[in-house]
Amino acid sequence: MNEISFSSQKEQGKLDSVASDVLRNVRLSKGFIIWIGFLFLALAACLFAYIIQLKEGLGVTGLRDYTSWGMYIANFVFFVATSLVGMLISSVLGLIGYNWVKPISRIAEIIAIAFAAVAGLVIISDMGRPDRFPYLFMFGRIQSPILWDVTVVTTYLVLSLLLWFFPLIPDLAISKNRLHGRPPLLVKAYEILSLRWEHHESQYRILKQALRILLILIIPTAFAIHTVTSWLFAVTPRTGWDSTIFGPYFLSGAFVSGTAAVIIAMYFFRVNYKLEKYLTPFHFERMGRVLILVSIVYIYFNLNEFLVPGYKLKTGDAIHLRELFTGHYAMLFWSVQLVGLVIPVILLLIKQMRRPVPMMIISAFVLAASWLKRYIIVVPGQGHPNLPIQNVPVEWVLYKPTLIETAVTMASILLVLIIITILSKLFPVIPIWEMAEDEHDKEKLSGNE
Amino acid sequence: MKYLIPIALLIVLAPGFAWGQDWVVPEERKGRLSTFPFTDETRQSGEKLYVTNCISCHGTPGKGNYISLVPSPGDPATEKIQKNSDGEIFHKVSTGRGQMPSFRNILSGDEIWHVVSYIRSFNKNYIQKVMQVITSSAYPGAVIRMTMGYNEADSTVFVSASAVDEKKTVAVTGAGVRLFARRYFGMMAIDEEKTTDESGKAAFRIPAGLPGDREGNVHFSAKFTDEDQFGIVSMDTILLAGDRTIPVSLLAERAMWNNVRKAPVWVLLTYTIGVIAVWGFIFLIMMKLRDIYIIGSIIQGKKSAEAITETENQPT
């Protein structure tokens, strides 16, 4: 028998009910096939745009000599930022001892994996000669933050995968005998991936030990990945990027977008996967508080980032800030800051707003604003380099993303959705054993045989 | 209809405005000519100077890619600039006007002529006239010649000027002279303006530590300040008057901007140690997966052994 033999009938019953609730979604339902089919079709259309870019070169984008980092890099920063939430939920909140994050932590990890994995691809889409990508490893300079970024993003992706996989092992073992009527290939995959898990005490001990190391290790790595991403900008003397607080500024912004992404995903799984029992209004209420906290920290860093240069008004900064506050980017800037940050915080302070539906809507605004915020950080400064732009056509000076660029960016977003869909469809989204363990003595769950 | 009058006015007045903006060169400067013939060498040197000093505004000659300023700089290959006489181009480049910078203290006289020779290479109909005699009101009919030398004992560069005609050579006295040393981005004035003495000499003190090339050579340019009285008199020469400067390659030492083999040690260490530490842990954790698997195998082995013994025992 590969089943856990529970010491009490009650515990076995609890496990059974969690497993059946969670595993109900592990099947190729019609809705899923339509949804994934739609995603792949849309992806194919967008990849066609990328093929055009491959053939014609980056000239098909709005990128030119002066604004050479546009939508792609803004999107990359957004992806890296959003992926950080895996660390925030599982590690920071988990290690503090908040048990309520348990049902959410796997969702957070899935989001982390999807965004971190695609972030790397986004960088390749920004390359005019992607065939030269291996040169980064052959001739990469260890002094360059770009090399550090590649290193830490890869590391973070591996750590997130491990952090997703380890707690999944017992679930796979629990589930493998309950997958009646699922594709045999999937059952076989469960069998292999469960690594002969026997719910033995010593196996749990190893698992917990590994988890503890991972949870600690991922904190500096996550800090590193977004700090290094901010250094891609902050180590240049360019106005708008030349800032000493870019590391924490990016990091705090990352928590905002990641938390919003998790809330949206929670809402989606709660409704579509019928997981109301596990992702309760209580969890939304808590996540609402987290969102308030991280947003306030981010507002604080925004204040620093704009007030200090705004007080000194060095020539370059003056031009840059005028563009943002009252100039070409004013509309975008103020909507992002107000609709995407200040107003959500004010709304979320009201308890009624921390219920699932309003939370989901507010988070959608916050997430969209987070994307646009990256655009505002990356693009405007390049229109005003320290040496004047001269002797070039106007369209080289003002950056406007082209349709092809937008389609390629869409492709990356679709890819994220595909990864999230597949991971959450093939494997349990709610940790079964942890939920069952929740109400019972850990020893009893693990210490049998 | 109501636009007709303004438009008509514009058409009538436009040439007037343009005329108002004409760049008038004093009559006596128009006829100025280079004292040396234009050769491939002067054209090449002129091209180099043009690329560093002029291309940013005037664009590549013949391409019409000059920047839009008012008044327009214009393309040097076109009529707009070619219709100028050599003397007019020389004057305009050295004095400048409005957005057009003055190159008097950036390029030496010879260098401006080199640029002119380059600009003229885009004009097929151009035939150069070389100035035979430098007209000087102080020494009518004579050519003013300069010689320059370096006096190591008191580290001065002396300039000695004489007026030469068919019959005699006399020292040019009381003439103001300035000395410049050529640097990367223009001419650096050396010492004050000096006046030639009875023997036609003026001496300039060379500041200690003036950087020269590998051998200590410095490119000097001396020039008379009073053009009205003496005409343009200038001379370029190379003297061994500076310190030897062995250029150090920026890539010689470990530096942030260097290649990976010359990365600063601290970057190398931080990166390597960081990567090894984190990936060491990752490796350890991967090994834990193996441990879980091995334990599971042992337990399953035991179980099936038990199952076998059970089935064996049952019949008995």
XYZ file of C-alpha atoms in Angstrom, chain A residues 142 147-148 151-152 155 217 220-221 224, chain B residues 264-282:
29
model
C 32.407 39.580 -15.439
C 26.315 39.033 -16.961
C 25.404 39.230 -13.275
C 23.539 34.588 -13.571
C 21.088 35.594 -10.871
C 19.834 30.911 -10.221
C 18.822 30.862 0.137
C 19.461 36.932 -0.970
C 19.042 35.549 -4.482
C 20.153 40.089 -5.927
C 39.358 43.956 -11.076
C 40.211 41.285 -8.527
C 37.371 42.203 -6.207
C 34.794 41.705 -8.953
C 36.272 38.351 -9.876
C 36.282 37.218 -6.251
C 32.820 38.466 -5.352
C 31.246 36.964 -8.409
C 33.022 33.623 -8.208
C 32.554 33.166 -4.476
C 28.900 34.174 -4.694
C 28.169 31.796 -7.549
C 30.069 28.899 -5.991
C 28.382 29.400 -2.620
C 24.830 29.519 -3.948
C 25.285 26.749 -6.484
C 27.055 24.668 -3.848
C 23.887 24.801 -1.793
C 21.780 24.075 -4.836
